[in-house]
Short mmCIF file of C-alpha atoms in Angstrom, two decimals:
data_model
loop_
_atom_site.label_atom_id
_atom_site.label_comp_id
_atom_site.label_asym_id
_atom_site.label_seq_id
_atom_site.Cartn_x
_atom_site.Cartn_y
_atom_site.Cartn_z
CA UNK A 12 -13.43 -168.31 -106.55
CA UNK A 13 -12.04 -165.63 -108.87
CA UNK A 14 -14.43 -163.33 -110.73
CA UNK A 15 -14.68 -163.87 -114.48
CA UNK A 16 -12.28 -161.73 -116.46
CA UNK A 17 -13.99 -159.16 -118.63
CA UNK A 18 -11.12 -158.96 -121.09
CA UNK A 19 -10.44 -155.28 -120.21
CA UNK A 20 -7.63 -154.00 -118.02
CA UNK A 21 -8.49 -151.62 -115.23
CA UNK A 22 -7.10 -148.71 -117.29
CA UNK A 23 -9.21 -149.70 -120.30
CA UNK A 24 -12.33 -149.93 -118.07
CA UNK A 25 -11.66 -146.47 -116.67
CA UNK A 26 -11.19 -145.09 -120.21
CA UNK A 27 -14.51 -146.62 -121.35
CA UNK A 28 -16.26 -145.37 -118.19
CA UNK A 29 -14.91 -141.83 -118.85
CA UNK A 30 -16.06 -142.01 -122.46
CA UNK A 31 -19.53 -143.10 -121.32
CA UNK A 32 -19.74 -140.22 -118.84
CA UNK A 33 -18.48 -137.74 -121.46
CA UNK A 34 -21.13 -138.98 -123.89
CA UNK A 35 -23.86 -138.58 -121.29
CA UNK A 36 -22.63 -135.09 -120.40
CA UNK A 37 -22.38 -134.07 -124.10
CA UNK A 38 -25.93 -135.27 -124.64
CA UNK A 39 -27.18 -133.30 -121.61
CA UNK A 40 -25.40 -130.16 -122.75
CA UNK A 41 -26.71 -130.51 -126.28
CA UNK A 42 -30.22 -130.90 -124.92
CA UNK A 43 -29.71 -127.76 -122.79
CA UNK A 44 -28.40 -125.80 -125.80
CA UNK A 45 -31.36 -126.96 -127.88
CA UNK A 46 -33.75 -125.87 -125.16
CA UNK A 47 -32.14 -122.43 -125.18
CA UNK A 48 -32.14 -122.04 -128.95
CA UNK A 49 -34.39 -119.24 -130.17
CA UNK A 50 -37.80 -120.28 -131.49
CA UNK A 51 -39.10 -119.54 -134.94
CA UNK A 52 -40.31 -116.15 -133.70
CA UNK A 53 -36.66 -115.14 -133.31
CA UNK A 54 -35.70 -115.58 -136.93
CA UNK A 55 -33.53 -112.81 -138.40
CA UNK A 56 -35.47 -110.34 -140.47
CA UNK A 57 -35.21 -111.17 -144.18
CA UNK A 58 -35.00 -107.40 -145.03
CA UNK A 59 -33.73 -104.43 -143.03
CA UNK A 60 -37.23 -103.01 -142.73
CA UNK A 61 -38.05 -105.91 -140.36
CA UNK A 62 -35.35 -104.95 -137.83
CA UNK A 63 -37.37 -102.32 -135.88
CA UNK A 64 -40.25 -104.73 -135.28
CA UNK A 65 -37.78 -107.48 -134.27
CA UNK A 66 -36.16 -105.14 -131.76
CA UNK A 67 -39.53 -104.12 -130.32
CA UNK A 68 -40.47 -107.82 -129.86
CA UNK A 69 -37.05 -108.73 -128.37
CA UNK A 70 -37.08 -105.83 -125.89
CA UNK A 71 -40.74 -105.78 -124.88
CA UNK A 72 -41.96 -107.94 -122.00
CA UNK A 73 -40.81 -108.59 -118.48
CA UNK A 74 -37.35 -107.09 -117.89
CA UNK A 75 -36.10 -110.46 -116.62
CA UNK A 76 -37.42 -112.49 -119.60
CA UNK A 77 -35.28 -114.82 -121.62
CA UNK A 78 -33.27 -112.79 -124.16
CA UNK A 79 -32.68 -115.52 -126.75
CA UNK A 80 -34.45 -113.44 -129.40
CA UNK A 81 -32.27 -110.45 -128.68
CA UNK A 82 -29.16 -112.66 -128.85
CA UNK A 83 -30.42 -114.07 -132.20
CA UNK A 84 -30.83 -110.52 -133.59
CA UNK A 85 -27.26 -109.32 -132.92
CA UNK A 86 -23.94 -110.78 -133.98
CA UNK A 87 -21.92 -112.02 -131.00
CA UNK A 88 -19.36 -109.19 -131.33
CA UNK A 89 -22.04 -106.43 -131.42
CA UNK A 90 -21.67 -103.46 -129.15
CA UNK A 91 -24.33 -101.13 -127.81
CA UNK A 92 -23.28 -97.52 -127.21
CA UNK A 93 -25.46 -95.30 -125.03
CA UNK A 94 -24.77 -91.63 -125.59
CA UNK A 95 -25.90 -89.02 -123.09
CA UNK A 96 -25.61 -85.32 -122.46
CA UNK A 97 -24.83 -84.09 -118.96
CA UNK A 98 -26.58 -81.22 -117.29
CA UNK A 99 -23.65 -78.96 -118.32
CA UNK A 100 -24.06 -80.07 -121.97
CA UNK A 101 -21.02 -82.36 -121.99
CA UNK A 102 -21.56 -85.50 -124.06
CA UNK A 103 -20.54 -88.88 -122.73
CA UNK A 104 -21.05 -92.52 -123.71
CA UNK A 105 -21.14 -96.01 -122.22
CA UNK A 106 -20.29 -99.07 -124.35
CA UNK A 107 -21.84 -102.40 -123.46
CA UNK A 108 -21.90 -105.89 -124.83
CA UNK A 109 -25.25 -107.53 -125.32
CA UNK A 110 -24.63 -109.57 -122.12
CA UNK A 111 -23.92 -106.37 -120.19
CA UNK A 112 -27.19 -104.86 -121.45
CA UNK A 113 -29.11 -108.08 -120.58
CA UNK A 114 -27.75 -108.07 -117.05
CA UNK A 115 -28.59 -104.37 -116.59
CA UNK A 116 -32.14 -104.83 -117.83
CA UNK A 117 -32.67 -108.11 -115.93
CA UNK A 118 -31.88 -106.27 -112.67
CA UNK A 119 -35.22 -104.49 -113.07
CA UNK A 120 -36.97 -107.71 -112.23
CA UNK A 121 -40.53 -108.29 -113.45
CA UNK A 122 -41.02 -104.70 -114.59
CA UNK A 123 -42.89 -104.74 -117.90
CA UNK A 124 -40.96 -103.01 -120.67
CA UNK A 125 -42.30 -102.03 -124.05
CA UNK A 126 -40.31 -100.38 -126.80
CA UNK A 127 -42.04 -98.91 -129.85
CA UNK A 128 -40.22 -97.68 -132.89
CA UNK A 129 -41.96 -94.41 -133.78
CA UNK A 130 -40.47 -93.74 -137.19
CA UNK A 131 -37.50 -95.12 -139.10
CA UNK A 132 -35.47 -94.50 -142.21
CA UNK A 133 -33.23 -97.05 -143.93
CA UNK A 134 -30.09 -96.39 -145.98
CA UNK A 135 -28.90 -99.57 -147.76
CA UNK A 136 -26.01 -100.31 -150.06
CA UNK A 137 -25.52 -103.95 -151.18
CA UNK A 138 -25.12 -106.01 -148.06
CA UNK A 139 -24.94 -103.24 -145.44
CA UNK A 140 -27.76 -101.21 -143.98
CA UNK A 141 -28.18 -98.34 -141.53
CA UNK A 142 -31.43 -97.65 -139.75
CA UNK A 143 -32.19 -94.33 -138.07
CA UNK A 144 -35.08 -94.95 -135.78
CA UNK A 145 -36.93 -92.89 -133.19
CA UNK A 146 -38.34 -94.87 -130.29
CA UNK A 147 -40.43 -94.62 -127.16
CA UNK A 148 -39.71 -96.87 -124.10
CA UNK A 149 -42.44 -97.67 -121.62
CA UNK A 150 -41.95 -99.18 -118.14
CA UNK A 151 -45.10 -100.67 -116.56
CA UNK A 152 -47.23 -98.75 -119.08
CA UNK A 153 -45.67 -95.31 -118.49
CA UNK A 154 -43.38 -93.62 -121.03
CA UNK A 155 -39.95 -93.31 -119.47
CA UNK A 156 -37.84 -92.37 -122.49
CA UNK A 157 -37.77 -91.40 -126.15
CA UNK A 158 -34.79 -91.11 -128.36
CA UNK A 159 -32.92 -92.21 -131.46
CA UNK A 160 -31.45 -95.61 -132.32
CA UNK A 161 -28.69 -95.70 -134.94
CA UNK A 162 -28.60 -99.40 -136.00
CA UNK A 163 -26.08 -101.01 -138.34
CA UNK A 164 -26.82 -104.36 -139.96
CA UNK A 165 -25.22 -106.72 -142.46
CA UNK A 166 -26.77 -109.25 -144.80
CA UNK A 167 -25.96 -112.89 -144.12
CA UNK A 168 -27.39 -116.11 -145.57
CA UNK A 169 -29.99 -116.29 -142.79
CA UNK A 170 -31.11 -112.63 -142.82
CA UNK A 171 -29.99 -109.25 -141.49
CA UNK A 172 -28.20 -109.40 -138.10
CA UNK A 173 -27.35 -106.23 -136.27
CA UNK A 174 -23.66 -105.42 -135.90
CA UNK A 175 -23.97 -102.39 -133.61
CA UNK A 176 -26.35 -99.89 -132.05
CA UNK A 177 -25.93 -96.35 -130.80
CA UNK A 178 -28.71 -94.94 -128.65
CA UNK A 179 -29.28 -91.42 -127.43
CA UNK A 180 -32.28 -90.69 -125.20
CA UNK A 181 -34.12 -87.44 -125.62
CA UNK A 182 -33.30 -84.79 -123.00
CA UNK A 183 -34.28 -81.24 -122.17
CA UNK A 184 -31.19 -80.01 -124.07
CA UNK A 185 -31.71 -82.45 -126.99
CA UNK A 186 -35.47 -82.93 -127.69
CA UNK A 187 -36.50 -85.14 -130.59
CA UNK A 188 -36.96 -83.08 -133.77
CA UNK A 189 -40.44 -83.11 -135.26
CA UNK A 190 -39.28 -84.96 -138.38
CA UNK A 191 -38.49 -88.03 -136.23
CA UNK A 192 -41.95 -88.17 -134.67
CA UNK A 193 -44.94 -89.95 -136.24
#
């Protein structure tokens, strides 16, 4: 006895099966993306004065924590530039993407990090802002660095995302001036 004909050719059946698998995969990926979306605590600051506290919250915690809040705070094209001064006084810099920074920090494992903005000043014109912020960084409760963050941000419909950051840690040859300390 011949099986009943479904009305679809073998090619049509394969197309429908492929569409069904694609739909299931798309649903799974959408669920995964939704699970990775930042929570309400990751909202962009509504004003530039909220950026330092947002950075402190996004950086502080276990070094290997989820960085969804940090990703929500910066535009995808943002760059982080780390400026340093060598023992001979020669300046140098290292430019990183946010993903580069996340990988570097994550390599520290469960180390507890805490960043505190010590004092900041905001310059704003229309839809652009510049924050000059002194900070202290702690690792497992011990201060390991202080320095200056130069943060640039732009106003968008959802708040003030950061477009770029330059950081220079304090050193023996470049101590933080008193006016940047609390």
